[in-house]
Coordinates of N, CA and C in Angstrom, one line a residue:
Chain H
M1 N -18.6 4.3 -7.9 CA -17.6 3.4 -8.5 C -16.5 4.3 -9.2
S2 N -15.3 3.9 -9.0 CA -14.2 4.7 -9.6 C -14.2 4.5 -11.1
A3 N -13.7 5.5 -11.8 CA -13.7 5.5 -13.3 C -13.0 4.3 -13.9
W4 N -11.9 3.9 -13.3 CA -11.1 2.8 -13.9 C -11.9 1.4 -13.7
R5 N -12.7 1.3 -12.7 CA -13.5 0.1 -12.5 C -14.6 0.1 -13.6
Q6 N -15.1 1.3 -13.8 CA -16.2 1.4 -14.8 C -15.6 1.0 -16.2
A7 N -14.3 1.3 -16.4 CA -13.7 1.0 -17.7 C -13.3 -0.4 -17.9
G8 N -13.6 -1.2 -16.8 CA -13.3 -2.7 -16.9 C -11.9 -3.0 -16.3
L9 N -11.3 -2.1 -15.7 CA -10.0 -2.4 -15.0 C -10.2 -2.9 -13.6
N10 N -9.3 -3.7 -13.1 CA -9.4 -4.1 -11.7 C -8.3 -3.6 -10.9
Y11 N -8.3 -4.0 -9.6 CA -7.2 -3.4 -8.7 C -5.8 -3.9 -9.1
I12 N -5.7 -5.1 -9.6 CA -4.4 -5.6 -10.1 C -3.8 -4.6 -11.2
N13 N -4.7 -4.3 -12.1 CA -4.3 -3.3 -13.2 C -3.9 -2.0 -12.5
Y14 N -4.7 -1.5 -11.6 CA -4.4 -0.3 -10.9 C -3.1 -0.3 -10.2
S15 N -2.9 -1.4 -9.5 CA -1.6 -1.6 -8.8 C -0.4 -1.6 -9.7
N16 N -0.5 -2.3 -10.8 CA 0.6 -2.4 -11.7 C 1.0 -1.0 -12.3
I17 N 0.0 -0.2 -12.6 CA 0.2 1.1 -13.2 C 0.9 2.0 -12.1
A18 N 0.3 1.9 -10.9 CA 0.9 2.7 -9.7 C 2.3 2.3 -9.5
A19 N 2.6 1.0 -9.5 CA 4.0 0.6 -9.2 C 4.9 1.0 -10.3
K20 N 4.5 1.0 -11.5 CA 5.3 1.4 -12.7 C 5.6 2.9 -12.6
M21 N 4.6 3.7 -12.2 CA 4.8 5.1 -12.1 C 5.8 5.4 -11.0
L22 N 5.7 4.7 -9.9 CA 6.6 5.0 -8.8 C 8.0 4.6 -9.2
R23 N 8.2 3.6 -9.9 CA 9.6 3.2 -10.3 C 10.2 4.2 -11.2
R24 N 9.3 4.9 -12.0 CA 9.8 6.0 -12.9 C 10.1 7.3 -12.2
A25 N 9.7 7.4 -11.0 CA 9.9 8.6 -10.3 C 11.1 8.5 -9.2
L26 N 11.8 7.4 -9.4 CA 12.9 7.2 -8.4 C 14.2 8.0 -8.8
K27 N 15.1 8.2 -7.9 CA 16.4 8.8 -8.2 C 17.1 8.0 -9.3
P28 N 17.8 8.6 -10.2 CA 18.4 7.9 -11.4 C 19.2 6.7 -11.0
E29 N 20.0 6.8 -9.9 CA 20.8 5.7 -9.5 C 20.0 4.4 -9.0
L30 N 18.8 4.7 -8.6 CA 18.0 3.5 -8.1 C 17.0 3.1 -9.2
R31 N 16.8 3.9 -10.2 CA 15.8 3.7 -11.2 C 16.1 2.4 -12.1
A32 N 17.4 2.4 -12.5 CA 17.7 1.3 -13.5 C 17.4 -0.1 -12.9
D33 N 17.8 -0.3 -11.6 CA 17.5 -1.5 -11.0 C 16.0 -1.8 -10.8
A34 N 15.3 -0.7 -10.5 CA 13.8 -0.8 -10.2 C 13.1 -1.2 -11.5
L35 N 13.5 -0.6 -12.6 CA 12.8 -0.8 -13.9 C 12.8 -2.3 -14.3
K36 N 13.8 -3.0 -13.8 CA 13.8 -4.4 -14.2 C 12.6 -5.2 -13.6
R37 N 12.0 -4.6 -12.6 CA 10.8 -5.3 -12.1 C 9.5 -5.0 -12.9
D38 N 9.6 -4.1 -13.9 CA 8.5 -3.8 -14.7 C 7.9 -5.0 -15.4
E39 N 8.8 -5.8 -16.0 CA 8.4 -6.9 -16.8 C 8.5 -8.2 -16.0
S40 N 7.6 -9.1 -16.1 CA 7.7 -10.4 -15.5 C 7.5 -11.4 -16.6
H41 N 8.3 -12.5 -16.5 CA 8.2 -13.5 -17.6 C 7.7 -14.8 -17.0
V42 N 6.7 -15.3 -17.7 CA 6.2 -16.6 -17.3 C 6.3 -17.6 -18.5
R43 N 6.9 -18.8 -18.2 CA 7.0 -19.8 -19.2 C 5.9 -20.9 -18.9
I44 N 5.1 -21.1 -19.9 CA 4.1 -22.1 -19.8 C 4.4 -23.3 -20.6
T45 N 4.3 -24.5 -19.9 CA 4.6 -25.7 -20.6 C 3.4 -26.6 -20.5
P46 N 2.7 -26.8 -21.6 CA 1.6 -27.7 -21.6 C 2.1 -29.2 -21.6
W47 N 1.5 -30.1 -20.8 CA 2.0 -31.4 -20.8 C 1.0 -32.3 -21.5
L48 N 1.4 -33.3 -22.3 CA 0.6 -34.2 -23.0 C 1.1 -35.6 -22.9
N49 N 0.3 -36.5 -22.4 CA 0.7 -37.9 -22.3 C 2.0 -38.0 -21.5
G50 N 2.1 -37.3 -20.4 CA 3.3 -37.4 -19.5 C 4.6 -36.7 -20.0
R51 N 4.5 -36.0 -21.1 CA 5.7 -35.3 -21.5 C 5.4 -33.9 -22.0
P52 N 6.3 -33.0 -21.8 CA 6.0 -31.6 -22.3 C 5.7 -31.6 -23.8
A53 N 4.6 -31.0 -24.2 CA 4.2 -31.0 -25.6 C 5.0 -30.1 -26.4
H54 N 5.1 -28.9 -25.9 CA 6.0 -27.9 -26.6 C 6.3 -26.8 -25.6
L55 N 7.4 -26.1 -25.9 CA 7.7 -25.0 -25.0 C 7.5 -23.6 -25.7
K56 N 6.9 -22.8 -25.0 CA 6.8 -21.4 -25.6 C 6.6 -20.4 -24.4
A57 N 7.1 -19.2 -24.6 CA 7.0 -18.2 -23.6 C 5.5 -17.7 -23.6
A58 N 5.1 -17.3 -22.4 CA 3.7 -16.7 -22.3 C 3.7 -15.5 -23.2
G59 N 2.6 -15.3 -23.8 CA 2.4 -14.1 -24.6 C 2.7 -14.4 -26.1
A60 N 3.5 -15.4 -26.4 CA 3.7 -15.8 -27.8 C 2.5 -16.4 -28.4
K61 N 2.2 -16.0 -29.6 CA 1.0 -16.5 -30.3 C 1.3 -17.9 -30.9
Chain O
M1 N -22.3 17.1 43.9 CA -22.0 16.7 42.5 C -20.7 15.9 42.4
A2 N -19.8 16.4 43.3 CA -18.5 15.7 43.3 C -18.6 14.3 43.7
F3 N -19.5 14.0 44.6 CA -19.8 12.6 45.0 C -20.2 11.8 43.8
R4 N -21.1 12.4 43.0 CA -21.6 11.6 41.9 C -20.5 11.3 40.9
G5 N -19.6 12.3 40.8 CA -18.4 12.1 39.9 C -17.5 10.9 40.4
V6 N -17.4 10.8 41.7 CA -16.6 9.8 42.3 C -17.3 8.4 42.1
L7 N -18.6 8.4 42.2 CA -19.4 7.2 42.0 C -19.2 6.7 40.6
R8 N -19.3 7.6 39.7 CA -19.1 7.3 38.2 C -17.8 6.7 38.0
N9 N -16.8 7.3 38.6 CA -15.4 6.9 38.5 C -15.2 5.4 38.9
V10 N -15.8 5.1 40.1 CA -15.7 3.8 40.7 C -16.4 2.8 39.8
A11 N -17.6 3.2 39.3 CA -18.4 2.3 38.4 C -17.6 2.0 37.2
R12 N -16.9 3.0 36.7 CA -16.1 2.7 35.5 C -15.0 1.7 35.8
R13 N -14.3 1.9 36.9 CA -13.2 1.0 37.3 C -13.7 -0.4 37.5
L14 N -14.9 -0.6 38.0 CA -15.4 -1.9 38.3 C -16.1 -2.5 37.1
Q15 N -16.3 -1.8 36.1 CA -17.0 -2.2 34.9 C -16.7 -3.7 34.5
V16 N -17.7 -4.5 34.3 CA -17.4 -5.8 33.9 C -17.4 -5.8 32.4
R17 N -16.4 -6.4 31.8 CA -16.3 -6.4 30.4 C -16.6 -7.8 29.8
S18 N -17.1 -7.8 28.6 CA -17.4 -9.1 28.1 C -17.2 -9.0 26.6
Y19 N -17.6 -10.1 25.9 CA -17.4 -10.2 24.4 C -16.0 -9.9 24.0
A20 N -15.9 -9.0 23.0 CA -14.6 -8.8 22.3 C -13.5 -8.4 23.3
S21 N -13.8 -7.7 24.3 CA -12.7 -7.2 25.2 C -12.2 -8.4 26.1
D22 N -13.0 -9.5 26.1 CA -12.5 -10.7 26.9 C -11.3 -11.3 26.2
V23 N -11.2 -11.2 24.9 CA -10.1 -11.8 24.2 C -8.8 -11.1 24.7
A24 N -7.9 -11.9 25.1 CA -6.6 -11.4 25.6 C -5.9 -10.7 24.4
K25 N -5.5 -9.5 24.6 CA -4.8 -8.8 23.6 C -3.6 -8.1 24.2
G26 N -2.5 -8.2 23.5 CA -1.3 -7.5 23.9 C -1.4 -6.1 23.6
D27 N -0.6 -5.3 24.3 CA -0.6 -3.8 24.0 C 0.3 -3.5 22.8
D28 N 1.1 -4.5 22.4 CA 2.1 -4.3 21.4 C 1.5 -4.4 20.0
M29 N 2.0 -3.6 19.1 CA 1.5 -3.7 17.7 C 2.7 -4.1 16.9
A30 N 2.7 -5.3 16.4 CA 3.9 -5.8 15.6 C 3.6 -5.5 14.1
L31 N 4.5 -4.7 13.5 CA 4.3 -4.3 12.1 C 5.2 -5.1 11.2
T32 N 4.5 -5.6 10.2 CA 5.3 -6.2 9.0 C 5.0 -5.3 7.8
F33 N 6.0 -4.8 7.2 CA 5.8 -3.9 6.1 C 6.8 -4.3 5.0
A34 N 6.3 -4.8 3.9 CA 7.1 -5.3 2.9 C 6.6 -4.9 1.5
A35 N 7.5 -4.8 0.6 CA 7.1 -4.5 -0.8 C 7.9 -5.5 -1.7
G36 N 7.5 -5.4 -3.0 CA 8.2 -6.3 -4.0 C 9.7 -6.0 -4.0
N37 N 10.1 -4.8 -3.6 CA 11.5 -4.4 -3.7 C 12.3 -4.5 -2.4
K38 N 11.6 -4.5 -1.2 CA 12.3 -4.4 0.0 C 11.4 -4.8 1.2
V39 N 12.0 -5.4 2.2 CA 11.3 -5.6 3.5 C 11.7 -4.4 4.4
F40 N 10.7 -3.6 4.9 CA 11.0 -2.5 5.7 C 11.0 -2.8 7.2
Y41 N 9.9 -3.5 7.6 CA 9.8 -4.0 9.0 C 9.4 -5.4 9.0
D42 N 10.0 -6.2 9.9 CA 9.6 -7.6 10.0 C 9.2 -7.8 11.4
K43 N 7.9 -7.8 11.7 CA 7.4 -8.0 13.1 C 8.0 -7.0 14.1
V44 N 8.2 -5.8 13.7 CA 8.8 -4.8 14.6 C 7.6 -4.1 15.4
V45 N 7.8 -4.0 16.7 CA 6.8 -3.3 17.5 C 6.9 -1.8 17.3
V46 N 5.8 -1.2 16.9 CA 5.8 0.2 16.6 C 4.6 0.9 17.4
K47 N 4.7 2.2 17.4 CA 3.6 3.0 18.1 C 2.4 3.2 17.3
Q48 N 2.6 3.6 16.0 CA 1.5 4.0 15.2 C 1.9 3.9 13.7
V49 N 0.9 3.5 12.9 CA 1.1 3.5 11.5 C -0.1 4.2 10.8
D50 N 0.2 5.1 9.9 CA -0.8 5.9 9.1 C -0.7 5.4 7.7
V51 N -1.9 4.9 7.2 CA -1.9 4.4 5.8 C -2.9 5.1 4.9
P52 N -2.6 5.3 3.6 CA -3.6 5.8 2.7 C -4.4 4.6 2.1
S53 N -5.7 4.6 2.2 CA -6.4 3.5 1.6 C -7.5 4.0 0.6
L54 N -8.0 3.2 -0.2 CA -9.0 3.6 -1.2 C -10.2 4.2 -0.5
S55 N -10.5 3.7 0.7 CA -11.6 4.2 1.4 C -11.3 5.3 2.4
G56 N -10.1 5.9 2.2 CA -9.7 7.0 3.0 C -8.4 6.7 3.8
A57 N -7.7 7.7 4.2 CA -6.5 7.5 5.0 C -6.9 7.2 6.5
F58 N -6.2 6.3 7.1 CA -6.5 6.1 8.5 C -5.2 5.7 9.3
G59 N -5.3 6.0 10.6 CA -4.1 5.7 11.5 C -4.4 4.5 12.3
I60 N -3.4 3.7 12.6 CA -3.6 2.4 13.3 C -2.7 2.5 14.6
L61 N -3.4 2.3 15.7 CA -2.8 2.2 17.0 C -3.0 0.8 17.5
P62 N -2.3 0.4 18.6 CA -2.5 -0.9 19.1 C -4.0 -1.1 19.5
K63 N -4.5 -2.3 19.4 CA -5.9 -2.6 19.6 C -6.9 -2.0 18.7
H64 N -6.4 -1.7 17.5 CA -7.3 -1.2 16.4 C -8.3 -2.3 16.1
V65 N -9.5 -2.0 15.6 CA -10.4 -3.0 15.2 C -9.8 -3.8 14.0
P66 N -10.0 -5.1 14.0 CA -9.4 -5.8 12.8 C -10.0 -5.3 11.5
T67 N -9.1 -5.1 10.5 CA -9.5 -4.3 9.3 C -8.7 -4.9 8.1
L68 N -9.3 -4.8 7.0 CA -8.7 -5.1 5.7 C -8.9 -3.9 4.8
A69 N -7.9 -3.5 4.1 CA -8.1 -2.4 3.2 C -7.1 -2.5 2.0
V70 N -7.5 -1.9 0.9 CA -6.5 -1.8 -0.2 C -5.9 -0.4 -0.2
L71 N -4.6 -0.4 -0.5 CA -3.9 0.9 -0.4 C -4.1 1.7 -1.7
R72 N -4.0 3.0 -1.5 CA -3.9 3.9 -2.7 C -2.5 4.5 -2.6
P73 N -2.0 5.0 -3.8 CA -0.7 5.6 -3.8 C -0.6 6.7 -2.8
G74 N 0.4 6.7 -1.9 CA 0.6 7.7 -0.9 C 1.6 7.4 0.1
V75 N 1.7 8.2 1.1 CA 2.8 8.1 2.1 C 2.3 7.3 3.3
V76 N 3.0 6.2 3.6 CA 2.7 5.5 4.9 C 3.7 6.0 5.9
T77 N 3.1 6.5 7.0 CA 4.0 7.0 8.1 C 4.0 6.0 9.2
V78 N 5.3 5.6 9.6 CA 5.4 4.7 10.7 C 6.1 5.4 11.9
I79 N 5.4 5.4 13.0 CA 6.0 6.0 14.2 C 6.5 4.9 15.1
E80 N 7.9 4.8 15.2 CA 8.5 3.7 15.9 C 8.4 3.9 17.4
N81 N 8.8 2.9 18.1 CA 8.6 3.0 19.6 C 9.5 4.1 20.2
D82 N 10.7 4.3 19.6 CA 11.5 5.4 20.1 C 11.1 6.8 19.7
G83 N 10.0 6.9 19.0 CA 9.5 8.2 18.5 C 10.0 8.5 17.1
K84 N 10.9 7.8 16.6 CA 11.4 8.1 15.2 C 10.3 7.8 14.2
T85 N 10.2 8.8 13.3 CA 9.1 8.7 12.3 C 9.8 8.3 10.9
S86 N 9.2 7.4 10.2 CA 9.7 7.1 8.9 C 8.6 7.2 7.9
K87 N 8.8 7.9 6.8 CA 7.8 8.0 5.7 C 8.2 7.3 4.5
I88 N 7.3 6.4 4.1 CA 7.6 5.5 2.9 C 6.4 5.7 1.9
F89 N 6.8 5.9 0.7 CA 5.7 6.0 -0.4 C 5.4 4.6 -0.9
V90 N 4.1 4.3 -0.9 CA 3.7 3.0 -1.4 C 2.9 3.2 -2.7
S91 N 3.0 2.3 -3.6 CA 2.3 2.5 -4.9 C 0.9 2.0 -4.7
S92 N 0.7 0.9 -4.0 CA -0.5 0.2 -3.9 C -0.3 -1.1 -3.1
G93 N -1.3 -1.8 -2.8 CA -1.2 -3.0 -2.0 C -2.3 -3.2 -1.0
T94 N -2.0 -3.9 0.1 CA -3.0 -4.2 1.1 C -2.5 -3.9 2.5
V95 N -3.5 -3.6 3.4 CA -3.1 -3.4 4.8 C -4.1 -4.3 5.6
T96 N -3.5 -5.1 6.5 CA -4.3 -6.0 7.3 C -4.0 -5.7 8.8
V97 N -5.1 -5.5 9.5 CA -5.0 -5.3 11.0 C -5.6 -6.5 11.6
N98 N -4.9 -7.3 12.4 CA -5.4 -8.5 13.0 C -5.9 -8.3 14.4
D99 N -6.6 -9.3 14.9 CA -7.2 -9.3 16.2 C -6.1 -9.2 17.3
D100 N -4.9 -9.7 17.0 CA -3.8 -9.7 18.0 C -3.0 -8.4 17.9
S101 N -3.5 -7.4 17.2 CA -2.9 -6.1 17.0 C -1.8 -6.1 16.0
S102 N -1.4 -7.2 15.4 CA -0.4 -7.2 14.4 C -0.9 -6.6 13.1
V103 N 0.0 -5.9 12.4 CA -0.4 -5.2 11.2 C 0.6 -5.6 10.1
Q104 N -0.1 -5.9 8.9 CA 0.8 -6.2 7.7 C 0.5 -5.2 6.7
V105 N 1.5 -4.5 6.2 CA 1.3 -3.6 5.1 C 2.1 -4.3 3.9
L106 N 1.4 -4.7 2.9 CA 2.1 -5.3 1.8 C 1.9 -4.5 0.5
A107 N 3.0 -3.9 0.0 CA 2.9 -3.0 -1.2 C 3.5 -3.7 -2.4
E108 N 3.1 -3.2 -3.6 CA 3.7 -3.7 -4.8 C 5.1 -3.1 -4.9
E109 N 5.2 -1.8 -4.6 CA 6.4 -1.1 -4.7 C 6.4 0.0 -3.6
A110 N 7.5 0.1 -2.9 CA 7.6 1.1 -1.8 C 9.0 1.6 -1.7
H111 N 9.1 2.9 -1.5 CA 10.4 3.6 -1.3 C 10.3 4.7 -0.3
P112 N 11.4 4.9 0.5 CA 11.4 6.0 1.4 C 11.3 7.3 0.6
L113 N 10.7 8.3 1.2 CA 10.6 9.6 0.4 C 11.9 10.2 -0.1
E114 N 13.0 9.9 0.6 CA 14.3 10.5 0.1 C 14.8 9.8 -1.2
N115 N 14.1 8.7 -1.6 CA 14.5 8.0 -2.8 C 13.8 8.6 -4.0
L116 N 12.8 9.5 -3.8 CA 12.0 10.0 -4.9 C 12.7 11.2 -5.5
D117 N 12.6 11.3 -6.8 CA 13.2 12.3 -7.6 C 12.1 13.3 -8.1
R118 N 12.2 14.5 -7.7 CA 11.1 15.5 -8.0 C 11.1 15.7 -9.5
G119 N 12.2 15.8 -10.2 CA 12.3 16.1 -11.6 C 11.7 14.9 -12.4
A120 N 12.1 13.7 -12.0 CA 11.6 12.5 -12.7 C 10.0 12.4 -12.5
A121 N 9.6 12.8 -11.3 CA 8.1 12.7 -11.0 C 7.4 13.7 -11.9
Q122 N 7.9 14.9 -12.0 CA 7.3 15.9 -12.8 C 7.2 15.5 -14.3
E123 N 8.3 14.9 -14.7 CA 8.4 14.4 -16.1 C 7.4 13.3 -16.4
S124 N 7.3 12.3 -15.5 CA 6.3 11.3 -15.7 C 4.9 11.7 -15.6
L125 N 4.7 12.8 -14.8 CA 3.3 13.4 -14.7 C 3.0 14.0 -16.0
S126 N 3.9 14.8 -16.6 CA 3.6 15.4 -17.9 C 3.3 14.3 -19.0
K127 N 4.1 13.2 -19.0 CA 3.9 12.2 -19.9 C 2.5 11.5 -19.7
A128 N 2.2 11.3 -18.5 CA 0.9 10.7 -18.2 C -0.3 11.6 -18.6
Q129 N -0.1 12.9 -18.4 CA -1.1 13.8 -18.8 C -1.3 13.8 -20.3
S130 N -0.2 13.8 -21.1 CA -0.4 13.8 -22.5 C -1.0 12.5 -23.0
E131 N -0.6 11.4 -22.3 CA -1.2 10.1 -22.7 C -2.7 10.1 -22.4
F132 N -3.1 10.8 -21.3 CA -4.5 10.9 -21.0 C -5.3 11.7 -22.1
N133 N -4.6 12.8 -22.5 CA -5.3 13.6 -23.6 C -5.4 12.9 -24.9
S134 N -4.5 12.0 -25.2 CA -4.5 11.4 -26.5 C -5.0 10.0 -26.5
A135 N -5.6 9.6 -25.3 CA -6.1 8.2 -25.2 C -7.2 8.0 -26.2
A136 N -7.1 6.8 -26.9 CA -8.1 6.5 -28.0 C -9.4 5.9 -27.5
N137 N -9.3 5.1 -26.4 CA -10.5 4.5 -25.9 C -10.7 4.6 -24.4
E138 N -11.8 4.1 -23.9 CA -12.1 4.3 -22.5 C -11.1 3.6 -21.6
K139 N -10.6 2.5 -22.0 CA -9.7 1.7 -21.2 C -8.3 2.5 -21.1
A140 N -7.9 2.9 -22.3 CA -6.6 3.7 -22.3 C -6.7 4.9 -21.5
K141 N -7.9 5.6 -21.5 CA -8.1 6.8 -20.8 C -8.1 6.5 -19.3
A142 N -8.7 5.4 -18.9 CA -8.8 5.1 -17.5 C -7.4 4.7 -17.0
E143 N -6.6 4.0 -17.8 CA -5.2 3.7 -17.4 C -4.4 5.0 -17.2
A144 N -4.5 5.9 -18.2 CA -3.8 7.1 -18.1 C -4.2 8.0 -16.9
A145 N -5.5 7.9 -16.6 CA -6.0 8.7 -15.5 C -5.4 8.2 -14.1
I146 N -5.2 6.8 -14.1 CA -4.6 6.3 -12.9 C -3.2 6.8 -12.8
A147 N -2.5 6.7 -13.9 CA -1.1 7.2 -14.0 C -0.9 8.6 -13.5
V148 N -1.9 9.5 -14.0 CA -1.9 10.9 -13.6 C -2.1 11.0 -12.1
E149 N -3.0 10.3 -11.6 CA -3.3 10.3 -10.2 C -2.1 9.9 -9.3
V150 N -1.5 8.9 -9.7 CA -0.3 8.4 -9.0 C 0.8 9.4 -9.1
A151 N 1.1 9.9 -10.3 CA 2.2 10.9 -10.5 C 2.0 12.1 -9.7
E152 N 0.7 12.6 -9.6 CA 0.4 13.8 -8.8 C 0.7 13.5 -7.3
E153 N 0.4 12.3 -6.9 CA 0.6 11.9 -5.5 C 2.1 11.8 -5.2
I154 N 2.9 11.3 -6.1 CA 4.3 11.2 -6.0 C 5.0 12.6 -5.9
L155 N 4.5 13.4 -6.8 CA 5.0 14.8 -6.8 C 4.8 15.5 -5.5
K156 N 3.5 15.3 -5.0 CA 3.1 16.0 -3.8 C 4.1 15.5 -2.6
A157 N 4.3 14.2 -2.6 CA 5.1 13.6 -1.5 C 6.6 14.0 -1.7
A158 N 7.0 14.1 -2.9 CA 8.5 14.5 -3.2 C 8.7 15.9 -2.9
S159 N 7.7 16.8 -3.0 CA 7.8 18.2 -2.8 C 7.7 18.6 -1.3
G160 N 6.9 17.8 -0.6 CA 6.6 18.1 0.8 C 7.7 18.1 1.8

């Protein structure tokens, strides 16, 4: 078993790190645009009684 | 002895096939190769595809046995029908070989080798190495180890 699996990581984690490293190794003119893909934003809206209860960005406590 | 050779040849030609080989398969291998950043091939018929996977690198020719594998960072080589070869670095992802010989390579991030910057790769390798050395826990160490592995692979590809 690979070391990262032993440490509790999965292939999605592995893939994210690999993609991030590849974006950092691009030629400067391509890098800026590529780095925008590093972050992804998800907005979660819980619904209560047929209407959105409150709005908050994922990751906010 | 020559006669026996002829016999064997005839036998081979007359051989009755069954099971898997009964399934009609085309000789064409249609490649779909896409990443989060770009679509490189969309059902383009190609000669051969070489992919690096976690269980080892392998080449795919038409009529390859159906396969699923996860990619490891490395160079995917596509040999097009006109003999032109293109080398694309993939970070990670999946490769699927189907019964009809179609192949899907789906990567999280993929770039042609000429888009890689050797200096930047060296720099990110050094950073990953120092992160590995200063990692506080097992998880951080494992993450840094992946980063080092990827950076080394990028550097190798960018230098080659």
